[in-house]
């Protein structure tokens, strides 16, 4: 009996989230439209809509014209009914905090600077001040949790951050620490996985195919998020899709993992600049800005770097394409600044090395601003983990 009731409750919650997602993707919807689009009975769709009206998650939008019989009512998401908090820990030296509603509108943002010598508790306490600001602006009752983007692997079993490109987060039990300090359920995920979730959400809104896509992020390291058959692939512990350590790079570059030839030693912020400037202990944003200017000015050496890196990127995309067969591959991160220059080399190499590409016609595309995307990904993470009453 208990098992049956539990399954019934889980089914109701799953259907309720499906209905909410439908409202998130459409400007308005009717009960009949919900039932038909989600393959639910009209009674189930009607009951869920009534429940969402009672919870103030949706509201009446307008009365539609009828060809006879009862006049249908259209409903829409109530914008101030639900929001999540997103925290982006992926950039060394500062933390970005945002509040996002069910329609993925980012309604609040703050940036918190920190000393790079700080410890994790000092940083989280700085962020807590911003979280408190959100709590003063919006009712706590409409905030089910916080999504946190990290520059590394979140080990689901140990609860620790591993292989972080920002060393101070290494082996921190972030979920537990953040939960204590912020007073909310906190959900942790790798930045590339969240960017893939965000790209999927944006495709949903545009009515485009989104069940199989890949997001490649080039920054301090090389990350990838993979959506296959509508599911994010993370592996048993959250360590899946770590392409940065594929042995496709030059073996003269030693990786922080202890091996030589890891591809992210070339396809990364440092990798690009090392090829252009030569070996250095550290590179700055000013170094990157100058490199971008040289690319756009047609500097021969800069364009050689772009060609080399573009061909490496194309090889990586072809490997992922041959394994996962996506309909589209998004590229983001520092490559945004030189996308038009690197795309031809990456696309040509991908087509050459992808099996039967003429049948698949896999698209490579750039994405919108990473800062917005990461918050949308955090929002989706909270939504998926939201335990509806």
PDB file of N, CA and C in Angstrom, residues 12-81:
ATOM      1  N   UNK A  12       2.303  12.240  -9.549  1.00  0.00           N
ATOM      2  CA  UNK A  12       1.635  13.547  -9.523  1.00  0.00           C
ATOM      3  C   UNK A  12       2.661  14.677  -9.570  1.00  0.00           C
ATOM      4  N   UNK A  13       3.739  14.539  -8.804  1.00  0.00           N
ATOM      5  CA  UNK A  13       4.775  15.572  -8.800  1.00  0.00           C
ATOM      6  C   UNK A  13       5.450  15.683 -10.166  1.00  0.00           C
ATOM      7  N   UNK A  14       5.715  14.537 -10.780  1.00  0.00           N
ATOM      8  CA  UNK A  14       6.353  14.546 -12.103  1.00  0.00           C
ATOM      9  C   UNK A  14       5.448  15.209 -13.135  1.00  0.00           C
ATOM     10  N   UNK A  15       4.157  14.887 -13.099  1.00  0.00           N
ATOM     11  CA  UNK A  15       3.214  15.504 -14.034  1.00  0.00           C
ATOM     12  C   UNK A  15       3.071  17.000 -13.779  1.00  0.00           C
ATOM     13  N   UNK A  16       3.108  17.385 -12.513  1.00  0.00           N
ATOM     14  CA  UNK A  16       3.001  18.806 -12.175  1.00  0.00           C
ATOM     15  C   UNK A  16       4.188  19.579 -12.741  1.00  0.00           C
ATOM     16  N   UNK A  17       5.368  19.004 -12.634  1.00  0.00           N
ATOM     17  CA  UNK A  17       6.541  19.669 -13.201  1.00  0.00           C
ATOM     18  C   UNK A  17       6.469  19.734 -14.730  1.00  0.00           C
ATOM     19  N   UNK A  18       5.929  18.687 -15.350  1.00  0.00           N
ATOM     20  CA  UNK A  18       5.745  18.723 -16.802  1.00  0.00           C
ATOM     21  C   UNK A  18       4.824  19.868 -17.204  1.00  0.00           C
ATOM     22  N   UNK A  19       3.761  20.048 -16.443  1.00  0.00           N
ATOM     23  CA  UNK A  19       2.808  21.120 -16.743  1.00  0.00           C
ATOM     24  C   UNK A  19       3.469  22.486 -16.544  1.00  0.00           C
ATOM     25  N   UNK A  20       4.197  22.642 -15.439  1.00  0.00           N
ATOM     26  CA  UNK A  20       4.887  23.918 -15.198  1.00  0.00           C
ATOM     27  C   UNK A  20       5.875  24.199 -16.321  1.00  0.00           C
ATOM     28  N   UNK A  21       6.598  23.176 -16.743  1.00  0.00           N
ATOM     29  CA  UNK A  21       7.556  23.361 -17.837  1.00  0.00           C
ATOM     30  C   UNK A  21       6.865  23.809 -19.115  1.00  0.00           C
ATOM     31  N   UNK A  22       5.670  23.268 -19.354  1.00  0.00           N
ATOM     32  CA  UNK A  22       4.917  23.687 -20.541  1.00  0.00           C
ATOM     33  C   UNK A  22       4.577  25.168 -20.461  1.00  0.00           C
ATOM     34  N   UNK A  23       4.160  25.615 -19.293  1.00  0.00           N
ATOM     35  CA  UNK A  23       3.875  27.036 -19.110  1.00  0.00           C
ATOM     36  C   UNK A  23       5.137  27.881 -19.247  1.00  0.00           C
ATOM     37  N   UNK A  24       6.275  27.347 -18.808  1.00  0.00           N
ATOM     38  CA  UNK A  24       7.530  28.087 -18.922  1.00  0.00           C
ATOM     39  C   UNK A  24       7.908  28.320 -20.386  1.00  0.00           C
ATOM     40  N   UNK A  25       7.528  27.375 -21.243  1.00  0.00           N
ATOM     41  CA  UNK A  25       7.941  27.428 -22.641  1.00  0.00           C
ATOM     42  C   UNK A  25       6.965  28.197 -23.532  1.00  0.00           C
ATOM     43  N   UNK A  26       5.763  28.449 -23.038  1.00  0.00           N
ATOM     44  CA  UNK A  26       4.726  29.088 -23.838  1.00  0.00           C
ATOM     45  C   UNK A  26       4.292  30.410 -23.197  1.00  0.00           C
ATOM     46  N   UNK A  27       3.896  31.383 -23.996  1.00  0.00           N
ATOM     47  CA  UNK A  27       3.403  32.638 -23.404  1.00  0.00           C
ATOM     48  C   UNK A  27       2.100  32.435 -22.634  1.00  0.00           C
ATOM     49  N   UNK A  28       1.272  31.496 -23.106  1.00  0.00           N
ATOM     50  CA  UNK A  28       0.047  31.122 -22.378  1.00  0.00           C
ATOM     51  C   UNK A  28      -0.376  29.742 -22.853  1.00  0.00           C
ATOM     52  N   UNK A  29      -1.264  29.114 -22.098  1.00  0.00           N
ATOM     53  CA  UNK A  29      -1.726  27.783 -22.454  1.00  0.00           C
ATOM     54  C   UNK A  29      -3.076  27.531 -21.809  1.00  0.00           C
ATOM     55  N   UNK A  30      -3.877  26.652 -22.421  1.00  0.00           N
ATOM     56  CA  UNK A  30      -5.175  26.262 -21.874  1.00  0.00           C
ATOM     57  C   UNK A  30      -5.067  24.863 -21.262  1.00  0.00           C
ATOM     58  N   UNK A  31      -6.083  24.483 -20.492  1.00  0.00           N
ATOM     59  CA  UNK A  31      -6.099  23.136 -19.921  1.00  0.00           C
ATOM     60  C   UNK A  31      -6.138  22.082 -21.023  1.00  0.00           C
ATOM     61  N   UNK A  32      -6.918  22.357 -22.048  1.00  0.00           N
ATOM     62  CA  UNK A  32      -7.001  21.424 -23.171  1.00  0.00           C
ATOM     63  C   UNK A  32      -5.655  21.319 -23.879  1.00  0.00           C
ATOM     64  N   UNK A  33      -5.003  22.470 -24.073  1.00  0.00           N
ATOM     65  CA  UNK A  33      -3.702  22.472 -24.723  1.00  0.00           C
ATOM     66  C   UNK A  33      -2.663  21.710 -23.924  1.00  0.00           C
ATOM     67  N   UNK A  34      -2.713  21.865 -22.594  1.00  0.00           N
ATOM     68  CA  UNK A  34      -1.808  21.120 -21.715  1.00  0.00           C
ATOM     69  C   UNK A  34      -2.036  19.620 -21.878  1.00  0.00           C
ATOM     70  N   UNK A  35      -3.308  19.205 -21.829  1.00  0.00           N
ATOM     71  CA  UNK A  35      -3.634  17.786 -21.927  1.00  0.00           C
ATOM     72  C   UNK A  35      -3.143  17.199 -23.251  1.00  0.00           C
ATOM     73  N   UNK A  36      -3.378  17.906 -24.334  1.00  0.00           N
ATOM     74  CA  UNK A  36      -3.012  17.386 -25.654  1.00  0.00           C
ATOM     75  C   UNK A  36      -1.493  17.376 -25.856  1.00  0.00           C
ATOM     76  N   UNK A  37      -0.808  18.429 -25.435  1.00  0.00           N
ATOM     77  CA  UNK A  37       0.632  18.527 -25.687  1.00  0.00           C
ATOM     78  C   UNK A  37       1.436  17.563 -24.822  1.00  0.00           C
ATOM     79  N   UNK A  38       0.922  17.241 -23.621  1.00  0.00           N
ATOM     80  CA  UNK A  38       1.659  16.375 -22.695  1.00  0.00           C
ATOM     81  C   UNK A  38       1.070  14.965 -22.608  1.00  0.00           C
ATOM     82  N   UNK A  39       0.063  14.704 -23.428  1.00  0.00           N
ATOM     83  CA  UNK A  39      -0.561  13.377 -23.443  1.00  0.00           C
ATOM     84  C   UNK A  39      -1.120  13.001 -22.068  1.00  0.00           C
ATOM     85  N   UNK A  40      -1.771  13.973 -21.421  1.00  0.00           N
ATOM     86  CA  UNK A  40      -2.424  13.746 -20.141  1.00  0.00           C
ATOM     87  C   UNK A  40      -3.934  13.735 -20.359  1.00  0.00           C
ATOM     88  N   UNK A  41      -4.670  13.113 -19.435  1.00  0.00           N
ATOM     89  CA  UNK A  41      -6.126  13.216 -19.516  1.00  0.00           C
ATOM     90  C   UNK A  41      -6.520  14.651 -19.192  1.00  0.00           C
ATOM     91  N   UNK A  42      -7.664  15.072 -19.709  1.00  0.00           N
ATOM     92  CA  UNK A  42      -8.110  16.440 -19.423  1.00  0.00           C
ATOM     93  C   UNK A  42      -8.313  16.634 -17.921  1.00  0.00           C
ATOM     94  N   UNK A  43      -8.821  15.600 -17.246  1.00  0.00           N
ATOM     95  CA  UNK A  43      -9.057  15.703 -15.805  1.00  0.00           C
ATOM     96  C   UNK A  43      -7.750  15.932 -15.056  1.00  0.00           C
ATOM     97  N   UNK A  44      -6.683  15.209 -15.454  1.00  0.00           N
ATOM     98  CA  UNK A  44      -5.379  15.385 -14.799  1.00  0.00           C
ATOM     99  C   UNK A  44      -4.832  16.776 -15.052  1.00  0.00           C
ATOM    100  N   UNK A  45      -4.906  17.221 -16.313  1.00  0.00           N
ATOM    101  CA  UNK A  45      -4.414  18.558 -16.654  1.00  0.00           C
ATOM    102  C   UNK A  45      -5.196  19.631 -15.895  1.00  0.00           C
ATOM    103  N   UNK A  46      -6.511  19.467 -15.825  1.00  0.00           N
ATOM    104  CA  UNK A  46      -7.358  20.435 -15.137  1.00  0.00           C
ATOM    105  C   UNK A  46      -7.036  20.490 -13.648  1.00  0.00           C
ATOM    106  N   UNK A  47      -6.879  19.327 -13.026  1.00  0.00           N
ATOM    107  CA  UNK A  47      -6.573  19.284 -11.591  1.00  0.00           C
ATOM    108  C   UNK A  47      -5.232  19.937 -11.284  1.00  0.00           C
ATOM    109  N   UNK A  48      -4.242  19.675 -12.128  1.00  0.00           N
ATOM    110  CA  UNK A  48      -2.924  20.270 -11.899  1.00  0.00           C
ATOM    111  C   UNK A  48      -2.982  21.782 -12.087  1.00  0.00           C
ATOM    112  N   UNK A  49      -3.685  22.235 -13.107  1.00  0.00           N
ATOM    113  CA  UNK A  49      -3.818  23.689 -13.320  1.00  0.00           C
ATOM    114  C   UNK A  49      -4.529  24.343 -12.138  1.00  0.00           C
ATOM    115  N   UNK A  50      -5.560  23.700 -11.625  1.00  0.00           N
ATOM    116  CA  UNK A  50      -6.267  24.252 -10.465  1.00  0.00           C
ATOM    117  C   UNK A  50      -5.342  24.335  -9.253  1.00  0.00           C
ATOM    118  N   UNK A  51      -4.520  23.298  -9.075  1.00  0.00           N
ATOM    119  CA  UNK A  51      -3.553  23.288  -7.977  1.00  0.00           C
ATOM    120  C   UNK A  51      -2.552  24.431  -8.135  1.00  0.00           C
ATOM    121  N   UNK A  52      -2.064  24.650  -9.359  1.00  0.00           N
ATOM    122  CA  UNK A  52      -1.094  25.716  -9.599  1.00  0.00           C
ATOM    123  C   UNK A  52      -1.719  27.096  -9.427  1.00  0.00           C
ATOM    124  N   UNK A  53      -3.002  27.216  -9.749  1.00  0.00           N
ATOM    125  CA  UNK A  53      -3.714  28.473  -9.491  1.00  0.00           C
ATOM    126  C   UNK A  53      -3.795  28.740  -7.991  1.00  0.00           C
ATOM    127  N   UNK A  54      -4.116  27.699  -7.214  1.00  0.00           N
ATOM    128  CA  UNK A  54      -4.202  27.843  -5.757  1.00  0.00           C
ATOM    129  C   UNK A  54      -2.851  28.224  -5.160  1.00  0.00           C
ATOM    130  N   UNK A  55      -1.790  27.694  -5.748  1.00  0.00           N
ATOM    131  CA  UNK A  55      -0.433  27.977  -5.251  1.00  0.00           C
ATOM    132  C   UNK A  55       0.107  29.304  -5.793  1.00  0.00           C
ATOM    133  N   UNK A  56      -0.668  29.990  -6.632  1.00  0.00           N
ATOM    134  CA  UNK A  56      -0.259  31.263  -7.245  1.00  0.00           C
ATOM    135  C   UNK A  56       0.975  31.112  -8.144  1.00  0.00           C
ATOM    136  N   UNK A  57       1.151  29.924  -8.715  1.00  0.00           N
ATOM    137  CA  UNK A  57       2.253  29.715  -9.651  1.00  0.00           C
ATOM    138  C   UNK A  57       1.850  30.117 -11.068  1.00  0.00           C
ATOM    139  N   UNK A  58       0.573  29.934 -11.388  1.00  0.00           N
ATOM    140  CA  UNK A  58       0.038  30.445 -12.655  1.00  0.00           C
ATOM    141  C   UNK A  58      -1.114  31.393 -12.354  1.00  0.00           C
ATOM    142  N   UNK A  59      -1.503  32.152 -13.369  1.00  0.00           N
ATOM    143  CA  UNK A  59      -2.624  33.084 -13.231  1.00  0.00           C
ATOM    144  C   UNK A  59      -3.396  33.122 -14.544  1.00  0.00           C
ATOM    145  N   UNK A  60      -4.615  33.615 -14.484  1.00  0.00           N
ATOM    146  CA  UNK A  60      -5.433  33.732 -15.694  1.00  0.00           C
ATOM    147  C   UNK A  60      -4.823  34.773 -16.619  1.00  0.00           C
ATOM    148  N   UNK A  61      -4.708  34.399 -17.893  1.00  0.00           N
ATOM    149  CA  UNK A  61      -4.141  35.324 -18.872  1.00  0.00           C
ATOM    150  C   UNK A  61      -5.246  36.036 -19.641  1.00  0.00           C
ATOM    151  N   UNK A  62      -6.147  35.263 -20.246  1.00  0.00           N
ATOM    152  CA  UNK A  62      -7.245  35.857 -21.012  1.00  0.00           C
ATOM    153  C   UNK A  62      -8.255  34.782 -21.375  1.00  0.00           C
ATOM    154  N   UNK A  63      -9.403  35.216 -21.768  1.00  0.00           N
ATOM    155  CA  UNK A  63     -10.432  34.318 -22.289  1.00  0.00           C
ATOM    156  C   UNK A  63     -10.288  34.253 -23.802  1.00  0.00           C
ATOM    157  N   UNK A  64     -10.225  33.051 -24.329  1.00  0.00           N
ATOM    158  CA  UNK A  64     -10.066  32.871 -25.772  1.00  0.00           C
ATOM    159  C   UNK A  64     -11.419  32.783 -26.461  1.00  0.00           C
ATOM    160  N   UNK A  65     -11.391  33.030 -27.749  1.00  0.00           N
ATOM    161  CA  UNK A  65     -12.631  32.912 -28.523  1.00  0.00           C
ATOM    162  C   UNK A  65     -13.021  31.443 -28.644  1.00  0.00           C
ATOM    163  N   UNK A  66     -14.313  31.201 -28.637  1.00  0.00           N
ATOM    164  CA  UNK A  66     -14.815  29.832 -28.728  1.00  0.00           C
ATOM    165  C   UNK A  66     -15.656  29.669 -29.978  1.00  0.00           C
ATOM    166  N   UNK A  67     -15.546  28.476 -30.557  1.00  0.00           N
ATOM    167  CA  UNK A  67     -16.374  28.159 -31.722  1.00  0.00           C
ATOM    168  C   UNK A  67     -17.684  27.501 -31.293  1.00  0.00           C
ATOM    169  N   UNK A  68     -17.972  27.558 -30.041  1.00  0.00           N
ATOM    170  CA  UNK A  68     -19.187  26.929 -29.509  1.00  0.00           C
ATOM    171  C   UNK A  68     -18.876  26.202 -28.226  1.00  0.00           C
ATOM    172  N   UNK A  69     -19.808  26.180 -27.295  1.00  0.00           N
ATOM    173  CA  UNK A  69     -19.568  25.510 -26.023  1.00  0.00           C
ATOM    174  C   UNK A  69     -18.864  26.432 -25.044  1.00  0.00           C
ATOM    175  N   UNK A  70     -18.204  25.825 -24.043  1.00  0.00           N
ATOM    176  CA  UNK A  70     -17.557  26.587 -22.985  1.00  0.00           C
ATOM    177  C   UNK A  70     -16.400  27.415 -23.541  1.00  0.00           C
ATOM    178  N   UNK A  71     -16.288  28.670 -23.087  1.00  0.00           N
ATOM    179  CA  UNK A  71     -15.200  29.537 -23.528  1.00  0.00           C
ATOM    180  C   UNK A  71     -13.914  29.143 -22.803  1.00  0.00           C
ATOM    181  N   UNK A  72     -12.866  28.783 -23.536  1.00  0.00           N
ATOM    182  CA  UNK A  72     -11.629  28.333 -22.876  1.00  0.00           C
ATOM    183  C   UNK A  72     -10.882  29.496 -22.225  1.00  0.00           C
ATOM    184  N   UNK A  73     -10.253  29.211 -21.102  1.00  0.00           N
ATOM    185  CA  UNK A  73      -9.440  30.193 -20.388  1.00  0.00           C
ATOM    186  C   UNK A  73      -7.975  29.866 -20.582  1.00  0.00           C
ATOM    187  N   UNK A  74      -7.198  30.881 -20.886  1.00  0.00           N
ATOM    188  CA  UNK A  74      -5.751  30.703 -21.023  1.00  0.00           C
ATOM    189  C   UNK A  74      -5.066  31.135 -19.733  1.00  0.00           C
ATOM    190  N   UNK A  75      -3.985  30.420 -19.394  1.00  0.00           N
ATOM    191  CA  UNK A  75      -3.226  30.725 -18.187  1.00  0.00           C
ATOM    192  C   UNK A  75      -1.765  30.968 -18.545  1.00  0.00           C
ATOM    193  N   UNK A  76      -1.078  31.607 -17.638  1.00  0.00           N
ATOM    194  CA  UNK A  76       0.349  31.860 -17.832  1.00  0.00           C
ATOM    195  C   UNK A  76       1.073  31.783 -16.492  1.00  0.00           C
ATOM    196  N   UNK A  77       2.402  31.678 -16.564  1.00  0.00           N
ATOM    197  CA  UNK A  77       3.219  31.688 -15.351  1.00  0.00           C
ATOM    198  C   UNK A  77       3.079  33.046 -14.662  1.00  0.00           C
ATOM    199  N   UNK A  78       2.928  33.022 -13.361  1.00  0.00           N
ATOM    200  CA  UNK A  78       2.946  34.255 -12.577  1.00  0.00           C
ATOM    201  C   UNK A  78       4.396  34.559 -12.225  1.00  0.00           C
ATOM    202  N   UNK A  79       4.908  35.648 -12.726  1.00  0.00           N
ATOM    203  CA  UNK A  79       6.346  35.907 -12.668  1.00  0.00           C
ATOM    204  C   UNK A  79       6.922  36.003 -11.261  1.00  0.00           C
ATOM    205  N   UNK A  80       6.121  36.438 -10.301  1.00  0.00           N
ATOM    206  CA  UNK A  80       6.642  36.609  -8.941  1.00  0.00           C
ATOM    207  C   UNK A  80       6.264  35.446  -8.028  1.00  0.00           C
ATOM    208  N   UNK A  81       5.988  34.285  -8.629  1.00  0.00           N
ATOM    209  CA  UNK A  81       5.501  33.149  -7.843  1.00  0.00           C
ATOM    210  C   UNK A  81       6.605  32.223  -7.359  1.00  0.00           C
TER     211      UNK A  81
END
